[in-house]
Amino acid sequence: MSSHATPVPMTAHRSGPLKGVAQVPGDKSISHRALILGAMAIGETRITGLLEGEDVIDTAKAMRAFGAQVERVGEGEWVVNGVGVGGFSEPADVIDCGNSGTGVRLIMGAMATTGITATFTGDGSLRKRPMKRVTDPLALFGVQSVGRSGGRLPMTIVGAAEPVAVSYEVPVPSAQVKSAVLLAGLNAPGETVVIEREPTRDHSERMLAGFGAQISTEVRADGARVIRLQGRPELKPQVVAVPRDPSSAAFPVCAALLVPGSDILVPGVSRNPTRDGLFLTLIEMGADITFENPREEGGEPVADLRVRYSGALKGIETPEERAASMIDEFPVLSVVAACATGRTIMRGVKELRVKESDRIDAMARGLEACGVTIEEDEDTLIVHGMGEGGVPGGATCATHLDHRIAMSFLVLGLAAQSPVSVDDGAPIATSFPVFEPLMAELGAKITRSGV
């Protein structure tokens, strides 16, 4: 189990200019979905650019456990021979999804409408996260689930042998919940409908269409999106080119904005409009970011990001309706906000409280330890910026086994007056296994304690 039993304390020091090309890993969301849909197609799906972090590797292992052939044939290159919609076999052992909320929730959906039983677990962080938001809609298909109190892992899912199609309105903006319901709907006869009041990342819809599912999306007069999926298609195997992950790109991008003299290129980053909120927000704050060579790869819009140091960043208020398109990037945005002038008000962020950690609390306490003034409530984080080079730093920040918290505070240390440490950088491997060498190559001074 990827529980990161041995902590890896790390420290970031004020650095000289960051220069060069940052080849960030493949998109985590798309990597999970490519493996799962490849396993649900008949025939051979080839994937390039797959993120080979622990979260995605755990999903690959799970697809093998359900009967698909999944093989790594080169760096980022994988081949999946699928078993077809409804073709999953019962796994012989518990499915360990490590740290990945996306992995476990999507896999639960994918197996939910087959007449098999599977038990899921994960690391200490994942076992604290709520699963009822997925098991409640899956129950509408006829699925049974038994877990720990509060709907937490370990959890056993008894699939519906005779599933029925459902119509479900997602109560909180969540691409994971939406995707779990759509994946379950693949093996339910008839039409499954998902309604979301606020748009969330649409990788599942794009990829389902690419694999040959009959899926359509319409926007109602009230702005809600209505997604319709016809059950029991024969999914066709695909060649999937995974674009680079905007959530990973966020860290070198924000570091370059904050470290004087920096000028970096981050090629091939997804510009999916449901994931683009951070870059739009940074530009509104005064960031020097240009999008070069826009193109389409694997059904997703991508571009190369040119990022230059931007010393005079200004605090802004992020619109609530943008929150879903940048939900994973708020931790590192709060670091940029600390180095900007004036207040940055982030609204609509309550979903951060049920991520790998309570990210609002984790960032607020760490930033306060570094000398930054914070205000927060259940759904809002306000950072009082200290201006260019004005953050004192000098603290050790608790990461709570959360990869994005760890990387965010390490970015802060590159621009703060005194070094910033994190108590455990080991979880970074779940999403960004090459973070340390990539940042070092750009010129960032990040060390492991005792090294």
mmCIF file of N, CA and C in Angstrom, residues 35 59 125 151 165 177 183 190 271 292 303 328 350 372 383 388 396 416 444 450:
data_model
loop_
_atom_site.group_PDB
_atom_site.id
_atom_site.type_symbol
_atom_site.label_atom_id
_atom_site.label_comp_id
_atom_site.label_asym_id
_atom_site.label_seq_id
_atom_site.Cartn_x
_atom_site.Cartn_y
_atom_site.Cartn_z
ATOM 1 N N LEU A 35 -7.009 4.204 -19.214
ATOM 2 C CA LEU A 35 -6.849 2.810 -18.767
ATOM 3 C C LEU A 35 -8.202 2.136 -18.559
ATOM 4 N N THR A 59 -4.369 2.284 -10.733
ATOM 5 C CA THR A 59 -5.515 2.035 -11.614
ATOM 6 C C THR A 59 -5.185 0.959 -12.648
ATOM 7 N N SER A 125 -4.732 8.569 3.813
ATOM 8 C CA SER A 125 -5.443 9.750 3.334
ATOM 9 C C SER A 125 -6.735 9.359 2.627
ATOM 10 N N GLY A 151 -19.378 6.158 5.296
ATOM 11 C CA GLY A 151 -19.168 5.772 3.898
ATOM 12 C C GLY A 151 -17.714 5.849 3.487
ATOM 13 N N ALA A 165 -31.108 1.879 -15.917
ATOM 14 C CA ALA A 165 -30.568 3.202 -16.246
ATOM 15 C C ALA A 165 -31.150 4.237 -15.283
ATOM 16 N N VAL A 177 -17.817 12.203 -9.485
ATOM 17 C CA VAL A 177 -19.159 11.639 -9.325
ATOM 18 C C VAL A 177 -19.829 11.498 -10.689
ATOM 19 N N LEU A 183 -19.830 5.940 -16.222
ATOM 20 C CA LEU A 183 -19.198 4.628 -16.420
ATOM 21 C C LEU A 183 -20.142 3.500 -16.011
ATOM 22 N N GLY A 190 -30.679 1.076 -21.830
ATOM 23 C CA GLY A 190 -31.416 2.331 -21.914
ATOM 24 C C GLY A 190 -30.513 3.539 -21.760
ATOM 25 N N ARG A 271 -5.293 22.592 -22.699
ATOM 26 C CA ARG A 271 -6.029 23.861 -22.550
ATOM 27 C C ARG A 271 -7.531 23.602 -22.497
ATOM 28 N N GLU A 292 1.533 29.347 -26.956
ATOM 29 C CA GLU A 292 2.142 29.205 -28.278
ATOM 30 C C GLU A 292 1.731 27.861 -28.903
ATOM 31 N N ALA A 303 -1.520 23.501 -25.824
ATOM 32 C CA ALA A 303 -0.651 24.599 -26.266
ATOM 33 C C ALA A 303 0.650 24.529 -25.482
ATOM 34 N N ASP A 328 -8.004 21.946 -8.216
ATOM 35 C CA ASP A 328 -6.748 21.376 -7.726
ATOM 36 C C ASP A 328 -5.625 22.405 -7.645
ATOM 37 N N LYS A 350 -15.232 25.148 -1.221
ATOM 38 C CA LYS A 350 -15.513 24.178 -0.146
ATOM 39 C C LYS A 350 -15.119 22.755 -0.519
ATOM 40 N N VAL A 372 2.155 34.972 6.596
ATOM 41 C CA VAL A 372 1.109 35.533 5.738
ATOM 42 C C VAL A 372 -0.210 35.595 6.518
ATOM 43 N N VAL A 383 -6.317 35.580 1.030
ATOM 44 C CA VAL A 383 -4.884 35.707 1.289
ATOM 45 C C VAL A 383 -4.499 37.175 1.165
ATOM 46 N N GLU A 388 6.100 41.417 -3.862
ATOM 47 C CA GLU A 388 7.274 40.722 -4.406
ATOM 48 C C GLU A 388 8.365 40.565 -3.337
ATOM 49 N N THR A 396 8.369 25.173 8.750
ATOM 50 C CA THR A 396 8.149 23.816 8.245
ATOM 51 C C THR A 396 6.643 23.601 8.208
ATOM 52 N N ALA A 416 10.463 32.988 -1.122
ATOM 53 C CA ALA A 416 10.380 33.597 0.217
ATOM 54 C C ALA A 416 11.756 34.065 0.684
ATOM 55 N N ALA A 444 15.845 25.378 -9.762
ATOM 56 C CA ALA A 444 15.253 25.511 -8.420
ATOM 57 C C ALA A 444 16.126 24.815 -7.384
ATOM 58 N N GLY A 450 19.008 16.390 5.211
ATOM 59 C CA GLY A 450 20.143 15.501 5.406
ATOM 60 C C GLY A 450 20.931 15.241 4.136
#
